[in-house]
CSV table of N, CA, C and O in Angstrom, one decimal:
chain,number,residue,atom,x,y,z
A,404,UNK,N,40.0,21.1,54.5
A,404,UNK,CA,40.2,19.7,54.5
A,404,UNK,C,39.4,19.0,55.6
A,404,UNK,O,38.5,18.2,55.4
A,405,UNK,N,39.7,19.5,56.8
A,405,UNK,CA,38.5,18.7,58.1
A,405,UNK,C,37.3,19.4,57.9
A,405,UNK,O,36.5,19.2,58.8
A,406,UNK,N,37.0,20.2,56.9
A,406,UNK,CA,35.4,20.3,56.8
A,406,UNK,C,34.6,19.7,56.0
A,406,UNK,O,33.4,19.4,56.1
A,407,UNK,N,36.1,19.0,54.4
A,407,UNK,CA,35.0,17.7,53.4
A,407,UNK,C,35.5,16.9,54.1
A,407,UNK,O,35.3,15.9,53.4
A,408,UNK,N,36.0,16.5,55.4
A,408,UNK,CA,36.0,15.5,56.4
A,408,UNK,C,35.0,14.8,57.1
A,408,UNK,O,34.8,13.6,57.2
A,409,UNK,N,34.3,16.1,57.7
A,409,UNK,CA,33.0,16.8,58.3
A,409,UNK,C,31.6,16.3,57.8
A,409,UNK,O,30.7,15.6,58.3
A,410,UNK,N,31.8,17.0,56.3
A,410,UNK,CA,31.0,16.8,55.4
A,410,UNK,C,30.4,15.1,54.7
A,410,UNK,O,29.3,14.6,54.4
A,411,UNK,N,31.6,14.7,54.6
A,411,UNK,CA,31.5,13.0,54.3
A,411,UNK,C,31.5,12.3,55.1
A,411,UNK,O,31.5,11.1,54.7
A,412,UNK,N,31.5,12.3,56.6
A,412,UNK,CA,31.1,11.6,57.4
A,412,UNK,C,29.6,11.6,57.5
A,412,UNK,O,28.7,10.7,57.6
A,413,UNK,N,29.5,12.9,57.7
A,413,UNK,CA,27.8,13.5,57.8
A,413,UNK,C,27.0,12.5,56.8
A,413,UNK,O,26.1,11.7,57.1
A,414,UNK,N,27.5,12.7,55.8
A,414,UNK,CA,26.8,12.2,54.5
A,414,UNK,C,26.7,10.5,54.6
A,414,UNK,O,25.8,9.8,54.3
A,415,UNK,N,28.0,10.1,55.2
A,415,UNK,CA,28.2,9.0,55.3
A,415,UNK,C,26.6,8.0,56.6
A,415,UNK,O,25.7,7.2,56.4
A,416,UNK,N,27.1,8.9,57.9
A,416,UNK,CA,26.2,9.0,58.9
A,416,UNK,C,24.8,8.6,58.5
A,416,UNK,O,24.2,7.6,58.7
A,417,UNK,N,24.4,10.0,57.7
A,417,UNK,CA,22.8,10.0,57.5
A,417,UNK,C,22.7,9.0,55.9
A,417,UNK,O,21.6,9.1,55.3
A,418,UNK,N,23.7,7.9,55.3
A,418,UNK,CA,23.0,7.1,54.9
A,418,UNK,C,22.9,6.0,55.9
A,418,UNK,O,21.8,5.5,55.9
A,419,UNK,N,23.7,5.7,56.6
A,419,UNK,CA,24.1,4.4,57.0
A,419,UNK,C,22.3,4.2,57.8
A,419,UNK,O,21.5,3.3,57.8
A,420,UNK,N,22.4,5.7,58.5
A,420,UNK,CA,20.9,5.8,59.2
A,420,UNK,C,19.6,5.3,58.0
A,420,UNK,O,18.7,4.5,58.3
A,421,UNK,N,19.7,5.7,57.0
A,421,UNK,CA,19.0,5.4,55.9
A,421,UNK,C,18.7,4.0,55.5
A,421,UNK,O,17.7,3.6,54.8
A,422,UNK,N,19.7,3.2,55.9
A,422,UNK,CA,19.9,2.0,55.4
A,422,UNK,C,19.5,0.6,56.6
A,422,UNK,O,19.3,-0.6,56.3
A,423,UNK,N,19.3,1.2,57.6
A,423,UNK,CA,19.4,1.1,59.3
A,423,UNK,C,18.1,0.5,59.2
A,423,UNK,O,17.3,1.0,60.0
A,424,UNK,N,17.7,-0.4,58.6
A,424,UNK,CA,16.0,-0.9,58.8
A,424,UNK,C,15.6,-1.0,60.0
A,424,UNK,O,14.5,-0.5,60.5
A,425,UNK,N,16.5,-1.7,60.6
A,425,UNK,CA,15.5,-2.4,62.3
A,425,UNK,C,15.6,-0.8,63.1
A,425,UNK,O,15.1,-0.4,64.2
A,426,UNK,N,16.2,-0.4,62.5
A,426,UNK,CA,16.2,0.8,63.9
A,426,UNK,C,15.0,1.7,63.4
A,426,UNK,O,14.3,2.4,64.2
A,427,UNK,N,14.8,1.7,61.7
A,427,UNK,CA,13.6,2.7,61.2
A,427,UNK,C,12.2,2.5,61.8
A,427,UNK,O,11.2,3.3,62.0
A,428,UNK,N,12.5,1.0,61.9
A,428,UNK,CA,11.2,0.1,61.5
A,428,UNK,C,10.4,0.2,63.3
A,428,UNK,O,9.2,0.2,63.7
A,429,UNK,N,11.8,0.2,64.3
A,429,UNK,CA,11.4,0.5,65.9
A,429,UNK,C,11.0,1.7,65.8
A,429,UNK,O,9.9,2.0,66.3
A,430,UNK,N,11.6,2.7,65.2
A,430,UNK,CA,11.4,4.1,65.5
A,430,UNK,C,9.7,4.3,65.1
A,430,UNK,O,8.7,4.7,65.8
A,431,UNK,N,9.7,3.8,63.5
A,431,UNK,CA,8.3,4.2,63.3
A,431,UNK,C,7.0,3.5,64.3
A,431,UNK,O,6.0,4.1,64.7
A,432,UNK,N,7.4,1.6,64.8
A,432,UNK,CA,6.7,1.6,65.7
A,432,UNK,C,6.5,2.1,66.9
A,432,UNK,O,5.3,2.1,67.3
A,433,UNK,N,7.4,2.8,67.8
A,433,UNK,CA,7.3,3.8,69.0
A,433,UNK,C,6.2,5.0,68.1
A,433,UNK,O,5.1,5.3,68.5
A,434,UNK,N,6.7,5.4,67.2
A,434,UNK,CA,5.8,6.5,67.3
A,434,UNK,C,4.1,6.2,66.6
A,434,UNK,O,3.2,7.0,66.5
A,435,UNK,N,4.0,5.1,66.4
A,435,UNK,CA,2.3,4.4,66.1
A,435,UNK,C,2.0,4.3,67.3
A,435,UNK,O,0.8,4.6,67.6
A,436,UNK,N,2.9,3.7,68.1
A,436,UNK,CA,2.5,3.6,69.8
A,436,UNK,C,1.9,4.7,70.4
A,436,UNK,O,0.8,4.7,71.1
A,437,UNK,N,2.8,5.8,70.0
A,437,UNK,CA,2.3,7.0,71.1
A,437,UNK,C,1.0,7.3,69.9
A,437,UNK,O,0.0,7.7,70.5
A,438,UNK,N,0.9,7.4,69.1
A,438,UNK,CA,-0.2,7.6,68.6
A,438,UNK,C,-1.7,7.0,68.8
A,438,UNK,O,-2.8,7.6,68.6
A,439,UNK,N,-1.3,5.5,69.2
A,439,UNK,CA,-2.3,4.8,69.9
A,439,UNK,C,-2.5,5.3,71.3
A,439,UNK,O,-3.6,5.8,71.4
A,440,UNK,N,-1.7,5.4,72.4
A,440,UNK,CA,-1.4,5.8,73.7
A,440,UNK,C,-2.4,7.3,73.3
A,440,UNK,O,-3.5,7.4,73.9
A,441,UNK,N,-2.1,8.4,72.4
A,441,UNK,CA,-2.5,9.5,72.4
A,441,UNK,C,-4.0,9.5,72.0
A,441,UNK,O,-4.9,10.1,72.7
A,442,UNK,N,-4.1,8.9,71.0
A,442,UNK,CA,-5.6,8.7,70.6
A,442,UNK,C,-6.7,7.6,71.8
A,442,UNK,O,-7.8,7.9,72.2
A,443,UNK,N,-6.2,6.6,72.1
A,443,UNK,CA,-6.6,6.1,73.8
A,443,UNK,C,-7.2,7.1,74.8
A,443,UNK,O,-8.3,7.1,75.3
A,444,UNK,N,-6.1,8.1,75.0
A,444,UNK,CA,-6.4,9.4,75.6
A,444,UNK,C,-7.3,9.9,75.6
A,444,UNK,O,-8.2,9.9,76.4
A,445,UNK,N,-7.3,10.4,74.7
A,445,UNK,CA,-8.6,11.7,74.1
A,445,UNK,C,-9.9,10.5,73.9
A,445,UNK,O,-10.8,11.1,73.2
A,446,UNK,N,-10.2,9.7,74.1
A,446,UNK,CA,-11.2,8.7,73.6
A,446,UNK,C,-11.8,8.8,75.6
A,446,UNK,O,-12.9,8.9,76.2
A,447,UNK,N,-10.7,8.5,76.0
A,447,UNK,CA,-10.8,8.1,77.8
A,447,UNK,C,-11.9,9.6,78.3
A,447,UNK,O,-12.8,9.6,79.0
A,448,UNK,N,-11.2,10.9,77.4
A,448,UNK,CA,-11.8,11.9,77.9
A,448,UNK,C,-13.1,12.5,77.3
A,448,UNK,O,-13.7,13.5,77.8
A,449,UNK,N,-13.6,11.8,76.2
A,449,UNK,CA,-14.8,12.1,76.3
A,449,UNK,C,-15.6,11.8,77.0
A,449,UNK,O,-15.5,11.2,78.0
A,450,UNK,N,-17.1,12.4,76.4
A,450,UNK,CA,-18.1,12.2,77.5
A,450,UNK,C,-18.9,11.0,77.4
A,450,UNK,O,-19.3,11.0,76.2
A,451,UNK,N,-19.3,10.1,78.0
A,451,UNK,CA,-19.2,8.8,77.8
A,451,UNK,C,-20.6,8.8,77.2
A,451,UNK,O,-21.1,7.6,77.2
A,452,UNK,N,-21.4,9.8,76.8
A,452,UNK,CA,-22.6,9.7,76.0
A,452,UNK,C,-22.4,9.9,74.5
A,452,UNK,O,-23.3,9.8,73.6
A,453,UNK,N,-21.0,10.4,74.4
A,453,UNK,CA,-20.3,10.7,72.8
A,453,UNK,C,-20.4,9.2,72.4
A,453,UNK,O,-20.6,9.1,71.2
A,454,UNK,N,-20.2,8.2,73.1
A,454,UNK,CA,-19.9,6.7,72.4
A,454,UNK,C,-21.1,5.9,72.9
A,454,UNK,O,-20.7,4.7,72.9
A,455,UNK,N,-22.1,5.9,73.2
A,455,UNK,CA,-22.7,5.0,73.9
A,455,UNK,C,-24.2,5.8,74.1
A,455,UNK,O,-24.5,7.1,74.3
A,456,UNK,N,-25.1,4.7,74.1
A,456,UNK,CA,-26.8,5.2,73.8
A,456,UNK,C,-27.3,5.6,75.5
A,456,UNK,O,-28.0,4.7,75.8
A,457,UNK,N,-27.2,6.4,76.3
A,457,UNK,CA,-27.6,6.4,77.6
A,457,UNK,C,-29.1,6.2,77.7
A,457,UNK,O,-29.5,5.1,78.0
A,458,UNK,N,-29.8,7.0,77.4
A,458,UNK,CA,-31.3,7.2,78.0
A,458,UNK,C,-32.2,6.8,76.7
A,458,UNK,O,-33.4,7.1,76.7
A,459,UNK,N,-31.7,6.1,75.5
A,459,UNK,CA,-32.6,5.7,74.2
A,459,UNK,C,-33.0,4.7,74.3
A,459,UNK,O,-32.3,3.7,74.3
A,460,UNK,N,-34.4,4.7,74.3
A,460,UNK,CA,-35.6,3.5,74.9
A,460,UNK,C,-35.0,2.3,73.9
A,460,UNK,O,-34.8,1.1,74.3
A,461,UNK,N,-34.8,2.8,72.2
A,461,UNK,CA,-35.0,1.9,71.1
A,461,UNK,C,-33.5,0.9,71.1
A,461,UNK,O,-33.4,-0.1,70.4
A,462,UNK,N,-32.4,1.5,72.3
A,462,UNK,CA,-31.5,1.2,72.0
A,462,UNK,C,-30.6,0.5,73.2
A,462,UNK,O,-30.5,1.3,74.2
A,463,UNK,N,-30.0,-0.9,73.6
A,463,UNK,CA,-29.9,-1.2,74.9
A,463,UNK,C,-28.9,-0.1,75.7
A,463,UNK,O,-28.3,0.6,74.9
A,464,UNK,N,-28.6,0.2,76.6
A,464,UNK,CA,-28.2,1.3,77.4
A,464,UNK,C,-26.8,0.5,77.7
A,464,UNK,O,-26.6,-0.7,78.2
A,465,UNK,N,-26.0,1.5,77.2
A,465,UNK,CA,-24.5,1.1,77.1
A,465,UNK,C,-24.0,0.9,75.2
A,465,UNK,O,-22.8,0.9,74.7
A,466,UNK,N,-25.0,0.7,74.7
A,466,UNK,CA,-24.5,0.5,72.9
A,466,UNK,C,-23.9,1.4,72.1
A,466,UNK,O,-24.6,2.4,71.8
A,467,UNK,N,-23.3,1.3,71.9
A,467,UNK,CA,-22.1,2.3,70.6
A,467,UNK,C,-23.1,3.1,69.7
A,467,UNK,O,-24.0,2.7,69.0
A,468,UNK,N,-22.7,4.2,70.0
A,468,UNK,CA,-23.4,4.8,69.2
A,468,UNK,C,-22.6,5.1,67.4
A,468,UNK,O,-21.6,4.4,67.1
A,469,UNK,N,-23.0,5.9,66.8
A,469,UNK,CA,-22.2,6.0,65.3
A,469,UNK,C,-20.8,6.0,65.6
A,469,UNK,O,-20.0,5.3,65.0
A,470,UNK,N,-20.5,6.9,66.5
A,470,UNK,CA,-19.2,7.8,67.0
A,470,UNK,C,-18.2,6.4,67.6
A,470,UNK,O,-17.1,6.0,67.2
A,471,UNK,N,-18.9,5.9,68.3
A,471,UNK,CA,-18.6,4.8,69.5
A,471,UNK,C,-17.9,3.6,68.2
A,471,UNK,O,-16.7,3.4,68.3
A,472,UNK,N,-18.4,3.0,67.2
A,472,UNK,CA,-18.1,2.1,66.1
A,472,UNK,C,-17.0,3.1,65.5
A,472,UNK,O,-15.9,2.6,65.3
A,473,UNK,N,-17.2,4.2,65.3
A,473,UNK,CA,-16.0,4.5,64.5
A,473,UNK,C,-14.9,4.5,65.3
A,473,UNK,O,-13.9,4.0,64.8
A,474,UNK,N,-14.8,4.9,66.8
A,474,UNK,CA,-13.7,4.9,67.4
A,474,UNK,C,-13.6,3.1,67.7
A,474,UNK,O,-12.5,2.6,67.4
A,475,UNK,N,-14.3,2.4,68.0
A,475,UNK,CA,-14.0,0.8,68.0
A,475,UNK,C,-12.8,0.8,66.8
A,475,UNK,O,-11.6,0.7,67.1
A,476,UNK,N,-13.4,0.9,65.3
A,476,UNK,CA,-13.2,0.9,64.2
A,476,UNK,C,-11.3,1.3,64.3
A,476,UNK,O,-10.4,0.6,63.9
A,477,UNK,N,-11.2,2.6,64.9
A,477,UNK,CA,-10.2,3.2,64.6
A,477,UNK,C,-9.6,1.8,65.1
A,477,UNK,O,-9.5,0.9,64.4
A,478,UNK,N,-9.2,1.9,66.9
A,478,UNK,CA,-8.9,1.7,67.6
A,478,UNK,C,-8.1,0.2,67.3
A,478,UNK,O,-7.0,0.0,67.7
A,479,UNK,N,-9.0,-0.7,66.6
A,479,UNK,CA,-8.5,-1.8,66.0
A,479,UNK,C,-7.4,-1.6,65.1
A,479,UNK,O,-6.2,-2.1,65.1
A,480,UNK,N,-8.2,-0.7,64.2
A,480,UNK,CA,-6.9,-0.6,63.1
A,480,UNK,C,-5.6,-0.4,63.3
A,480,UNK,O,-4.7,-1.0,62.8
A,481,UNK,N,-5.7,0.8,64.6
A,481,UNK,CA,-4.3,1.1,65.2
A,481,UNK,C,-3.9,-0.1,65.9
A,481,UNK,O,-3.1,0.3,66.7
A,482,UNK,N,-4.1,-1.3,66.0
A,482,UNK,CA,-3.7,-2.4,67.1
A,482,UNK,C,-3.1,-3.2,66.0
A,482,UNK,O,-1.9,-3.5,65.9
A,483,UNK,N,-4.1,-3.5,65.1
A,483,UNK,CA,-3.3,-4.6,64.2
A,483,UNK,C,-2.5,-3.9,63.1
A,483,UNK,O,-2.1,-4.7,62.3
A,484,UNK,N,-2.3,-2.6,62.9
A,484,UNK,CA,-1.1,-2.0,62.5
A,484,UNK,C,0.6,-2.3,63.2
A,484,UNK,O,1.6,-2.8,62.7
A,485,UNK,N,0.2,-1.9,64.3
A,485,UNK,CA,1.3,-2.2,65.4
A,485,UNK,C,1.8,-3.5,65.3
A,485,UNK,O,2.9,-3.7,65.1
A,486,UNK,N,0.8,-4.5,65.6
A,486,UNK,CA,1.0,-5.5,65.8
A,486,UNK,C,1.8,-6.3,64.1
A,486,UNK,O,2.7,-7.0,64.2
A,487,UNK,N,1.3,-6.0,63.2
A,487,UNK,CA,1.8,-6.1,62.2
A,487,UNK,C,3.5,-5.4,61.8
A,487,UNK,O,4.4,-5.9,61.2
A,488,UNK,N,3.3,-4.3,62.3
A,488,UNK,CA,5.0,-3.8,62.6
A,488,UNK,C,5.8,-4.5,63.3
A,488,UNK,O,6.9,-4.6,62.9
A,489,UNK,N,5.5,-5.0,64.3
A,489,UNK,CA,6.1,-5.9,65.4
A,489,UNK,C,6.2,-6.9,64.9
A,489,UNK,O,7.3,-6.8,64.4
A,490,UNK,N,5.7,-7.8,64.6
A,490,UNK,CA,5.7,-9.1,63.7
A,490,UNK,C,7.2,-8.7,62.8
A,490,UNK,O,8.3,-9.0,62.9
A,491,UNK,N,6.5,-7.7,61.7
A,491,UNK,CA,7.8,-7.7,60.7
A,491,UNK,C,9.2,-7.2,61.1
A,491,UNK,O,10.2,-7.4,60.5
A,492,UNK,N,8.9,-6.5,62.3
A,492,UNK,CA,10.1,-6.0,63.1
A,492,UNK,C,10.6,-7.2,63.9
A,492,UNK,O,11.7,-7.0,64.3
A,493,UNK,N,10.1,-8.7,64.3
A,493,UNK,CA,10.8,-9.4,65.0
A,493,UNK,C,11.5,-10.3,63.7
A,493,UNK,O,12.5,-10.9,64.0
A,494,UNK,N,11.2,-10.6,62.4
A,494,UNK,CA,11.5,-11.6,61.7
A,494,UNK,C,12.5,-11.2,61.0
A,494,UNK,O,12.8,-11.9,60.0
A,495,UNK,N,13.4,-10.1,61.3
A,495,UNK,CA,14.0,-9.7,60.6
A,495,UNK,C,15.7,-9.6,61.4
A,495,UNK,O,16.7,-9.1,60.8
């Protein structure tokens, strides 16, 4: 008896969590965060000729290279993702 007790709370539990929007909706934004924060990271530690034209006559010194636009590229996307989660996470 206190184990289909056990059992139907559980069950109960993990819908209510299910149904739990604003808390889904925070959880998945923290973790787009750290995925921004993480990918920020590894961008900080490359080598700063990975993103940018150093010594190329044809090209002004400091310019995005292919690499450099794709990570701009990313970089945005992950901003106005977030930011778009936040928005629908505050209206609700």
């Amino acid at each position: 008896m206190k184990r289909s007790r056990r059992e139907l709370l559980d069950s109960v539990e993990a819908l209510a969590d299910r149904l739990d929007i604003k808390n889904r909706t925070r959880h998945r934004f923290e973790e787009t965060k750290q995925r921004v924060a993480d990918g920020a990271r590894r961008l900080r530690e490359q080598p700063e000729d990975t993103f940018t034209h150093p010594h190329d006559p044809n090209k002004k010194p400091g310019a995005p290279t292919t690499s450099g636009w794709i990570a701009i590229a990313l970089v945005a996307s992950a901003a106005a993702i977030v930011l778009t989660v936040a928005i629908r996470a505050a209206r609700r």
